[in-house]
DNA sequence: CCAGGCTAATACCCCTCGGGTATCACAGGG
DNA sequence: CCCTGTGATACCCGAGGGGTATTAGCCTGG
């Protein structure tokens, strides 16, 4: 069977249908009419020799193969988007770099990295892109960003090359007046079930929220507000104290897993600019380790 | 600028031209005529707003942006090929797995892995694919294979998830009658410049060979023949002795870098089959480590 | 139990655009 | 100076992608 390549148009169409599970809505989202979409998907199925959708007269469901394709198609489309972005960037010839990080996190470290990049004899122009939690991977994959600052073990680093920059313990952020605020140190267990300060719930990859008493949050700004209002409790890497609020206290949570801040990039990247930025990041790490040693 | 996605057809066309650096030959390779190809590339350049090729009246050269796109396009096309392959595999519903490894390498280890996979209550049907050195990464990326057995530091593991299975020293393979064959151990330096047994040269990624006195080899079979004829000298992981020949001797090269055999897979893989195979591989590693400890 | 409203599939038409042939424009080399 | 080999143009054709109108099932509600 000579399977000629799938066209990206077909992948876009399939992704739309697979995500909407509804031909009409998918067609609307794609800006085309429903019948051509139905036809395109049928053709795709026929070409692959695989049934992708179970069409119940009332709606549509993905088969196992369909689930597989949905996943593969997304990464393929990301790769294509990355191709255009990187090509255009290369054409601009810029010694410039897009760095993506979570809004609000890693303030001091970021400053140091940027300063180091500035200090180069041939300075790299670093554009900083702030995004919601969990979006970094996608932006890196689709070429919007060249490097990301991410956190192990929280972020999904699969498929990226990474370089550790900083490992640190975590602290709980509490209202100054809270009973736990006077403690020297805390345990995870103590922090997890504070009745009046339930831990906030972040959305999963599919957008739904886990069960629990805590408020639902989607970004750091909302979270910061909730913390400031004394509505929730927060366990974050020690260095993120940078966005602390005067009315709150940071108490080390000694058995919380260490968080490692890493710079991540696409392994397929051949950009010299990325390479030199990573080298700078390693220098910053060395510097941090030295000053750590002096502290203790 | 609303840049609609590039179609895979355009990527294929561009890759052909970029690799051939000649519109006529590229068109022939694609099975189309030259004029439509010229037009397609022009459209692509226009759409991206980027000049990809420098057309000299006598031939074609890649611009910087063109080089970038060539690289990106290849990975994107691999991703698309992977999408169809994995979808079809998923549709077949098979608890089967394609494992790719270099012909001739890792004989014993592979046997153990396969035996372990067989021994499962719900056995995984592992299809073994043997390929030339350096091809594994591509086959893994384009979805032909699900897992690969590769060797650090020799193979390019960028972009894959890996699990170490076995670390070992390297030995030199010598004709029994050779002066060095009687030695207890050797140093890299001694091995590197043996006038009558120059080390074989492998092709680089672009297909050219490095300079040197040794014979050019492209695959293990050819190499095996050369070794058997006493034409070249070989430094390989100790366990690869499995393909030793009676007339040859293996002498440890004590300062050669350790070689680690790893199983590698696409981090985007969500296949339960791959996951369970990797788990099996880890079990095999444990077993090997125990028997190592008993040996010493 | 039937009507009405969803859904995806079919039928059919249009016209864009991908591909083919013929030819041109131009640089180098004999 | 002409010939050769290169990519670009001009022009035509037809497949196929997209639109509208309609149909065919299935579920729900009265």
XYZ file of C-alpha atoms (C1' of nucleotides) in Angstrom:
652
model
C 0.000 0.000 0.000
C 1.593 3.228 -1.121
C 0.386 5.686 1.469
C 1.124 9.138 0.241
C 1.698 11.625 2.984
C -1.203 13.145 4.797
C -1.639 16.829 4.084
C -1.570 19.238 6.989
C -5.028 20.419 5.994
C -6.333 16.939 6.700
C -4.583 16.860 10.047
C -6.056 20.225 11.005
C -9.489 18.988 10.007
C -9.152 15.794 11.939
C -7.897 17.546 15.042
C -10.853 19.893 14.918
C -13.345 17.059 14.641
C -11.568 14.952 17.241
C -11.568 17.797 19.716
C -15.110 18.992 19.091
C -16.539 15.514 18.566
C -19.062 17.230 16.362
C -18.770 17.823 12.623
C -20.874 20.956 12.598
C -18.963 22.774 15.308
C -15.637 21.584 13.919
C -16.548 22.909 10.491
C -17.533 26.236 11.973
C -14.256 26.424 13.859
C -12.385 25.688 10.645
C -14.398 28.212 8.708
C -15.762 25.733 6.174
C -19.095 23.979 5.688
C -19.937 20.654 7.242
C -20.256 18.413 4.151
C -16.708 18.974 2.813
C -15.425 18.263 6.287
C -17.292 14.968 6.483
C -15.902 14.074 3.099
C -12.343 15.003 4.032
C -12.412 12.859 7.141
C -13.858 9.938 5.196
C -11.101 10.287 2.637
C -8.524 10.380 5.389
C -9.927 7.226 6.929
C -9.976 5.555 3.566
C -6.440 6.590 2.729
C -5.095 5.329 6.041
C -7.255 2.252 5.793
C -8.294 2.893 9.366
C -11.522 3.845 11.067
C -10.871 6.918 13.166
C -14.344 7.780 14.372
C -17.343 5.856 15.557
C -20.268 7.736 14.130
C -23.232 7.297 16.261
C -26.233 9.013 14.772
C -26.043 11.221 17.790
C -22.488 12.485 17.883
C -19.066 11.113 17.275
C -16.550 9.135 19.323
C -12.863 8.480 18.763
C -11.646 4.963 18.134
C -8.330 3.841 19.605
C -6.676 4.648 16.296
C -8.371 8.027 16.356
C -6.980 8.799 19.769
C -3.542 7.865 18.547
C -3.875 10.083 15.510
C -5.178 13.007 17.537
C -2.055 12.889 19.628
C 0.313 12.374 16.715
C -1.404 14.985 14.603
C -0.984 17.634 17.247
C 2.717 17.070 17.524
C 3.044 16.975 13.749
C 1.172 20.263 13.417
C 3.370 21.760 16.087
C 6.409 20.643 14.127
C 5.057 22.343 11.030
C 4.251 25.548 12.850
C 7.748 25.421 14.285
C 9.180 25.063 10.803
C 7.612 28.308 9.594
C 8.420 30.223 12.751
C 12.021 29.153 12.898
C 12.523 29.757 9.217
C 11.187 33.264 9.495
C 13.311 33.865 12.549
C 16.366 32.582 10.712
C 15.582 34.865 7.798
C 15.393 37.857 10.090
C 18.922 36.748 10.897
C 18.437 38.043 14.366
C 20.726 37.100 17.142
C 17.544 37.151 19.125
C 15.900 34.599 21.296
C 12.439 34.050 22.677
C 12.412 32.788 26.231
C 9.190 31.593 27.777
C 8.527 31.233 31.456
C 5.636 31.087 33.844
C 4.394 34.492 34.848
C 5.567 35.361 38.313
C 8.040 32.548 38.835
C 11.815 32.694 39.004
C 12.186 36.409 39.240
C 15.736 36.747 40.526
C 17.105 33.926 38.439
C 15.571 35.358 35.309
C 17.151 38.715 36.042
C 20.535 37.111 36.348
C 20.122 35.165 33.140
C 19.093 38.240 31.214
C 21.927 40.251 32.688
C 24.375 37.545 31.682
C 23.010 37.490 28.153
C 23.263 41.274 27.963
C 26.851 41.234 29.161
C 27.996 39.254 26.132
C 30.407 40.987 23.784
C 27.884 40.253 21.023
C 24.729 40.615 23.096
C 21.761 38.374 22.458
C 18.436 40.158 22.355
C 16.231 38.057 24.638
C 12.521 38.515 24.335
C 10.693 37.247 27.396
C 7.317 35.661 26.931
C 5.183 35.009 29.968
C 2.582 32.294 29.790
C 0.154 30.281 31.831
C 1.308 27.240 33.720
C 1.675 24.240 31.425
C 1.771 26.193 28.204
C 5.526 26.331 27.951
C 5.953 22.912 26.412
C 3.581 23.719 23.571
C 5.168 27.070 22.835
C 8.585 25.461 22.740
C 7.359 22.655 20.501
C 5.649 24.886 18.004
C 8.632 27.169 17.647
C 7.120 30.244 19.278
C 9.873 30.094 21.853
C 13.483 28.991 21.613
C 14.125 28.281 25.276
C 11.942 27.868 28.320
C 12.495 28.067 32.008
C 10.702 25.142 33.560
C 10.537 23.289 36.830
C 11.159 19.665 37.578
C 9.262 17.634 38.651
C 6.218 19.786 37.908
C 6.600 20.522 34.214
C 6.567 17.936 31.489
C 10.107 17.892 30.145
C 9.626 14.929 27.832
C 11.229 15.538 24.485
C 13.348 18.477 25.454
C 16.988 18.826 26.226
C 17.478 20.468 29.580
C 20.189 21.885 31.765
C 19.659 22.190 35.492
C 20.219 25.666 36.854
C 19.042 25.721 40.411
C 17.708 23.192 42.915
C 15.947 24.361 46.022
C 13.500 23.407 48.727
C 9.961 24.668 48.967
C 8.262 27.011 51.385
C 4.652 27.456 52.394
C 3.244 30.970 52.062
C 0.891 31.791 54.936
C -0.945 34.800 56.307
C 1.155 36.301 59.097
C -1.598 35.750 61.603
C -2.135 32.058 60.841
C -1.297 29.540 63.573
C 1.174 27.735 61.332
C 3.005 30.950 60.447
C 5.026 30.960 63.637
C 6.495 27.507 63.014
C 10.162 27.045 62.148
C 9.391 24.366 59.617
C 6.446 22.330 58.376
C 5.705 18.937 56.949
C 3.794 18.350 53.759
C 1.146 16.439 55.650
C 0.456 19.390 57.930
C 0.121 21.726 55.007
C -2.092 19.537 52.870
C -5.121 19.563 55.101
C -5.456 22.989 56.601
C -9.227 23.421 56.819
C -9.269 27.183 56.510
C -6.600 27.328 53.787
C -7.290 24.622 51.214
C -4.628 24.250 48.533
C -5.611 25.636 45.157
C -6.472 23.245 42.322
C -4.850 23.637 38.908
C -6.471 22.390 35.725
C -5.261 19.118 34.238
C -4.073 18.902 30.667
C -7.600 18.337 29.444
C -8.858 21.448 31.199
C -10.848 19.734 33.950
C -10.094 20.232 37.605
C -9.353 17.559 40.199
C -11.788 17.158 43.068
C -11.062 18.980 46.276
C -12.009 21.810 48.549
C -9.523 24.386 47.207
C -10.355 27.174 44.774
C -9.829 26.583 41.058
C -7.001 28.657 39.600
C -5.727 28.961 36.099
C -2.867 31.423 36.383
C -0.453 32.964 38.785
C -2.205 36.328 38.924
C -5.434 34.787 40.162
C -3.481 32.695 42.607
C -1.568 35.693 43.910
C -4.839 37.434 44.539
C -6.259 34.475 46.423
C -3.157 34.241 48.556
C -3.217 37.943 49.293
C -6.814 37.603 50.408
C -5.814 34.750 52.722
C -8.064 32.312 50.868
C -5.528 29.654 50.060
C -2.164 28.301 50.978
C 0.756 27.933 48.668
C 3.808 25.704 48.513
C 6.420 27.132 46.174
C 10.153 27.030 45.558
C 12.050 29.091 48.084
C 13.375 31.578 45.573
C 9.882 32.521 44.449
C 9.594 34.476 47.677
C 10.346 37.357 45.353
C 6.644 37.695 44.907
C 5.867 37.683 48.521
C 3.410 39.968 50.152
C 4.092 41.930 53.295
C 1.260 40.314 55.203
C 2.541 36.805 54.560
C 5.238 34.534 55.919
C 7.307 31.850 54.220
C 7.875 28.663 56.221
C 10.075 25.870 54.838
C 8.255 22.625 54.108
C 11.084 20.259 54.798
C 9.747 17.100 53.235
C 8.408 18.690 50.055
C 10.272 17.457 46.981
C 13.108 19.696 45.811
C 12.278 21.767 42.782
C 14.872 22.135 40.064
C 14.705 25.089 37.738
C 15.929 24.092 34.304
C 16.397 25.731 30.962
C 14.826 23.599 28.265
C 15.078 23.696 24.490
C 14.230 21.611 21.472
C 16.925 19.003 20.922
C 16.557 19.519 17.211
C 17.614 23.131 17.629
C 20.819 23.939 15.870
C 20.728 27.592 16.688
C 24.044 28.931 17.906
C 22.119 31.578 19.810
C 20.326 28.957 21.888
C 23.579 27.158 22.544
C 25.299 30.293 23.765
C 22.364 31.203 25.979
C 22.488 27.776 27.579
C 26.196 28.221 28.146
C 25.450 31.491 29.890
C 22.855 29.731 32.032
C 25.437 27.187 33.114
C 27.760 29.999 34.119
C 24.974 31.508 36.179
C 24.481 28.162 37.867
C 28.174 27.980 38.774
C 27.937 31.439 40.245
C 24.861 30.494 42.285
C 26.554 27.369 43.610
C 29.555 29.347 44.737
C 27.432 31.905 46.558
C 25.437 29.062 48.110
C 28.642 27.570 49.454
C 29.550 30.922 50.956
C 26.157 31.250 52.603
C 26.481 28.013 54.536
C 0.431 38.441 8.816
C -1.831 35.424 8.891
C 0.400 32.608 7.746
C -1.726 29.620 6.978
C -0.001 26.338 7.569
C 2.421 24.971 5.051
C 1.171 21.854 3.309
C 3.258 18.715 3.562
C 3.442 18.628 -0.222
C 5.290 21.926 -0.120
C 7.652 20.628 2.514
C 8.396 17.521 0.462
C 9.052 19.671 -2.576
C 11.319 22.007 -0.708
C 13.300 19.176 0.849
C 13.815 17.625 -2.577
C 15.096 20.874 -4.055
C 17.211 21.681 -1.028
C 18.846 18.288 -1.126
C 19.369 18.102 -4.859
C 20.173 21.794 -5.270
C 18.758 21.393 -8.739
C 15.150 21.918 -9.792
C 15.262 19.435 -12.645
C 16.604 16.529 -10.639
C 14.359 17.379 -7.716
C 11.322 17.357 -9.983
C 12.332 14.010 -11.419
C 12.772 12.586 -7.941
C 9.306 13.857 -7.024
C 7.790 12.495 -10.180
C 6.535 15.853 -11.438
C 7.680 18.315 -14.069
C 10.079 21.132 -13.331
C 7.872 24.195 -13.908
C 5.245 23.338 -11.268
C 8.056 22.702 -8.845
C 9.617 26.098 -9.485
C 6.226 27.653 -8.994
C 5.545 25.767 -5.778
C 8.848 26.849 -4.243
C 8.236 30.453 -5.281
C 4.809 30.319 -3.662
C 6.305 28.882 -0.516
C 8.907 31.635 -0.356
C 6.226 34.227 -0.927
C 3.934 32.767 1.674
C 6.670 32.666 4.289
C 7.915 36.047 3.204
C 11.391 34.579 3.172
C 13.939 33.866 0.495
C 14.945 30.233 0.794
C 17.158 29.790 -2.243
C 19.761 31.859 -4.002
C 19.179 31.173 -7.672
C 22.300 31.615 -9.589
C 21.724 31.060 -13.291
C 23.939 28.074 -12.827
C 22.481 26.134 -9.932
C 20.904 26.836 -6.625
C 22.196 27.503 -3.114
C 20.445 27.515 0.244
C 20.134 30.713 2.215
C 20.448 30.614 5.999
C 16.667 30.523 6.232
C 16.668 27.716 3.683
C 19.047 25.658 5.778
C 16.833 26.205 8.780
C 13.740 25.139 6.870
C 15.461 22.074 5.439
C 16.184 20.901 8.941
C 12.770 21.772 10.317
C 10.966 20.330 7.337
C 12.649 16.987 7.729
C 11.599 16.675 11.340
C 8.093 17.829 10.483
C 7.799 15.255 7.702
C 9.073 12.590 10.068
C 6.398 13.595 12.526
C 3.751 13.230 9.839
C 5.028 9.876 8.685
C 5.028 8.821 12.317
C 1.414 9.902 12.633
C 0.239 7.582 9.865
C 2.397 4.669 10.984
C 1.375 4.875 14.609
C -2.272 5.322 13.719
C -2.242 2.252 11.540
C -0.422 0.321 14.211
C -2.971 1.439 16.785
C -5.780 0.368 14.478
C -4.281 -3.079 14.109
C -4.696 -3.013 17.862
C -1.627 -5.141 18.110
C 0.172 -5.627 21.332
C 3.194 -5.596 19.091
C 6.291 -3.542 19.049
C 8.976 -2.739 16.526
C 12.446 -2.650 18.012
C 15.329 -1.347 15.960
C 18.966 -2.014 16.638
C 22.262 -2.000 14.812
C 22.917 -5.222 12.967
C 25.421 -7.314 14.851
C 25.488 -5.386 18.090
C 24.159 -6.342 21.500
C 23.449 -9.942 20.775
C 23.181 -11.409 24.250
C 21.383 -8.432 25.694
C 18.829 -8.484 22.910
C 18.173 -12.154 23.522
C 17.505 -11.469 27.158
C 15.188 -8.580 26.372
C 13.200 -10.632 23.903
C 13.005 -13.550 26.291
C 11.756 -11.232 29.011
C 9.105 -9.798 26.708
C 8.029 -13.295 25.732
C 7.748 -14.386 29.341
C 4.990 -11.847 30.031
C 1.590 -13.235 30.948
C 0.231 -11.189 28.030
C 3.255 -11.511 25.727
C 4.298 -8.623 23.531
C 5.110 -9.571 19.983
C 8.439 -7.858 19.328
C 9.498 -7.421 15.753
C 13.211 -6.794 15.463
C 14.421 -4.459 12.753
C 18.118 -4.347 11.988
C 19.521 -1.234 10.407
C 22.729 0.501 9.482
C 24.605 2.496 12.048
C 23.054 5.903 12.583
C 19.708 5.080 11.065
C 18.010 4.247 14.321
C 17.193 7.799 15.283
C 15.380 8.421 12.013
C 13.382 5.213 12.189
C 12.334 6.022 15.717
C 11.374 9.562 14.797
C 9.300 8.623 11.773
C 7.379 5.977 13.654
C 8.763 2.942 11.848
C 10.064 1.714 15.172
C 8.690 2.062 18.675
C 11.876 1.477 20.630
C 15.546 1.373 19.756
C 18.614 -0.076 21.345
C 21.311 2.547 21.115
C 24.708 3.269 22.572
C 25.911 6.265 24.478
C 28.061 8.222 23.719
C 28.074 7.093 20.102
C 24.469 7.483 19.060
C 22.555 10.721 18.959
C 19.996 10.440 21.731
C 18.724 14.007 21.495
C 14.973 14.148 21.684
C 14.390 10.673 22.986
C 13.623 9.344 26.394
C 16.112 6.694 27.386
C 16.730 4.139 30.065
C 20.217 2.801 30.671
C 20.481 -0.960 30.534
C 24.130 -1.874 30.572
C 27.427 -0.026 30.948
C 30.634 -1.712 29.971
C 34.212 -1.159 28.931
C 35.515 -1.665 25.438
C 37.842 -4.251 23.968
C 40.055 -4.244 20.909
C 39.545 -7.090 18.468
C 42.844 -8.277 17.008
C 44.118 -11.125 14.861
C 45.478 -13.851 17.155
C 48.941 -13.543 15.641
C 49.222 -9.770 16.066
C 51.897 -8.468 18.459
C 49.332 -6.576 20.524
C 47.143 -9.655 20.905
C 49.190 -11.092 23.718
C 48.843 -7.997 25.908
C 46.755 -8.067 29.062
C 45.359 -4.620 28.378
C 45.811 -1.741 25.986
C 45.557 2.025 25.945
C 43.559 3.971 23.395
C 46.681 5.675 22.188
C 48.350 2.377 21.368
C 45.367 1.214 19.443
C 44.748 4.361 17.484
C 47.909 4.286 15.423
C 48.673 0.697 14.542
C 50.205 1.048 11.067
C 49.154 -2.341 9.751
C 45.659 -2.207 11.285
C 44.169 1.256 10.701
C 40.828 1.866 12.378
C 37.872 1.828 10.024
C 36.154 5.094 9.124
C 32.397 5.448 9.412
C 30.412 7.913 7.341
C 29.291 11.164 8.923
C 25.661 12.222 8.930
C 26.044 13.868 5.533
C 27.461 10.672 4.029
C 31.052 11.839 3.617
C 33.957 10.082 5.288
C 36.546 11.611 7.596
C 40.140 11.635 6.409
C 42.384 8.814 7.512
C 44.209 5.667 6.508
C 41.506 3.166 7.519
C 39.030 1.498 5.164
C 35.608 3.082 4.659
C 32.765 1.043 6.112
C 29.073 1.573 6.056
C 27.721 -1.395 7.954
C 28.621 -4.070 10.394
C 28.716 -6.867 7.848
C 31.372 -5.140 5.809
C 33.279 -4.377 8.964
C 33.068 -7.959 10.156
C 34.526 -9.092 6.874
C 37.399 -6.639 7.100
C 38.157 -7.706 10.628
C 38.058 -11.354 9.658
C 40.529 -10.637 6.882
C 42.842 -8.946 9.369
C 42.551 -5.629 7.540
C 41.409 -3.445 10.381
C 41.221 -3.152 14.100
C 38.128 -2.692 16.095
C 37.273 -1.209 19.471
C 33.858 -2.327 20.648
C 31.871 -2.837 23.829
C 32.970 -5.919 25.685
C 29.667 -7.730 25.330
C 29.819 -7.525 21.550
C 32.369 -10.312 21.708
C 29.391 -12.415 20.770
C 30.328 -11.774 17.201
C 33.901 -12.744 17.633
C 35.794 -14.914 15.260
C 37.936 -17.857 16.314
C 41.086 -16.377 14.865
C 40.757 -13.159 16.864
C 41.439 -12.030 20.391
C 39.693 -9.429 22.530
C 41.970 -7.224 24.644
C 40.467 -4.641 27.030
C 41.217 -1.041 26.178
C 41.264 0.357 29.667
C 41.043 4.059 28.934
C 38.391 3.848 26.254
C 35.167 5.544 27.334
C 32.555 3.249 28.792
C 29.706 2.464 26.458
C 26.195 2.434 27.815
C 23.544 0.447 26.041
C 20.191 2.175 26.362
C 16.663 1.590 25.247
C 15.295 4.735 23.629
C 11.787 5.741 22.653
C 9.843 8.790 21.578
C 8.844 10.804 24.616
C 5.536 11.542 22.951
C 4.751 7.845 22.943
C 1.769 6.972 25.031
C 1.783 3.344 24.094
C 1.305 1.038 27.045
C 3.202 -1.582 25.094
C 6.312 0.568 24.928
C 6.036 1.379 28.609
C 5.793 -2.270 29.577
C 8.720 -3.172 27.345
C 10.838 -0.516 29.004
C 9.825 -1.857 32.381
C 10.982 -5.295 31.251
C 14.279 -3.782 30.133
C 14.803 -2.303 33.576
C 14.196 -5.709 35.101
C 16.814 -7.172 32.802
C 19.223 -4.475 33.928
C 18.639 -5.362 37.553
C 19.322 -8.984 36.752
C 22.545 -8.098 34.924
C 23.719 -5.978 37.816
C 23.137 -8.803 40.260
C 25.068 -11.304 38.145
C 27.841 -8.718 37.758
C 28.092 -8.451 41.499
C 28.318 -12.247 41.745
C 31.073 -12.327 39.139
C 33.345 -9.968 40.995
C -46.531 6.760 18.991
C -45.658 10.297 16.091
C -43.502 14.962 15.112
C -39.783 17.716 15.184
C -35.164 18.671 15.691
C -30.546 17.142 15.730
C -26.976 14.863 13.532
C -23.889 13.148 9.632
C -24.129 11.603 4.803
C -25.312 12.374 -0.308
C -25.918 14.805 -4.586
C -24.470 18.057 -7.416
C -22.269 22.216 -9.046
C -18.452 25.586 -9.391
C -13.978 27.199 -9.757
C -9.573 27.267 -7.723
C -5.161 25.562 -8.144
C -1.839 21.853 -8.986
C 0.243 19.766 -12.863
C 1.565 19.275 -17.820
C 3.671 21.116 -22.392
C 5.949 24.519 -24.869
C 8.875 28.117 -24.739
C 11.869 31.806 -23.087
C 15.913 34.153 -20.917
C 20.295 33.874 -19.620
C 25.091 32.350 -18.273
C 29.260 29.678 -19.643
C 32.111 26.967 -22.422
C 33.956 25.215 -26.675
C 29.006 32.820 -31.646
C 26.273 29.105 -31.024
C 25.137 25.369 -28.127
C 24.014 23.492 -23.774
C 22.036 23.459 -19.471
C 19.623 26.086 -16.044
C 15.414 28.127 -13.898
C 11.341 31.170 -15.149
C 6.942 32.206 -17.946
C 2.808 31.413 -20.415
C -0.933 28.867 -21.043
C -4.134 25.063 -20.798
C -6.549 21.199 -18.564
C -8.721 18.503 -15.109
C -8.879 16.762 -10.426
C -10.566 17.834 -6.327
C -11.763 20.998 -2.499
C -15.538 23.795 -1.175
C -20.393 25.473 -1.299
C -25.725 24.751 -1.237
C -29.632 21.894 -0.960
C -31.317 17.824 0.549
C -31.692 13.231 2.638
C -31.518 9.589 6.192
C -31.447 8.131 10.798
C -32.098 8.536 15.763
C -33.548 10.564 19.937
C -36.791 13.324 22.665
C -41.019 15.356 24.136
C -45.682 15.913 23.937
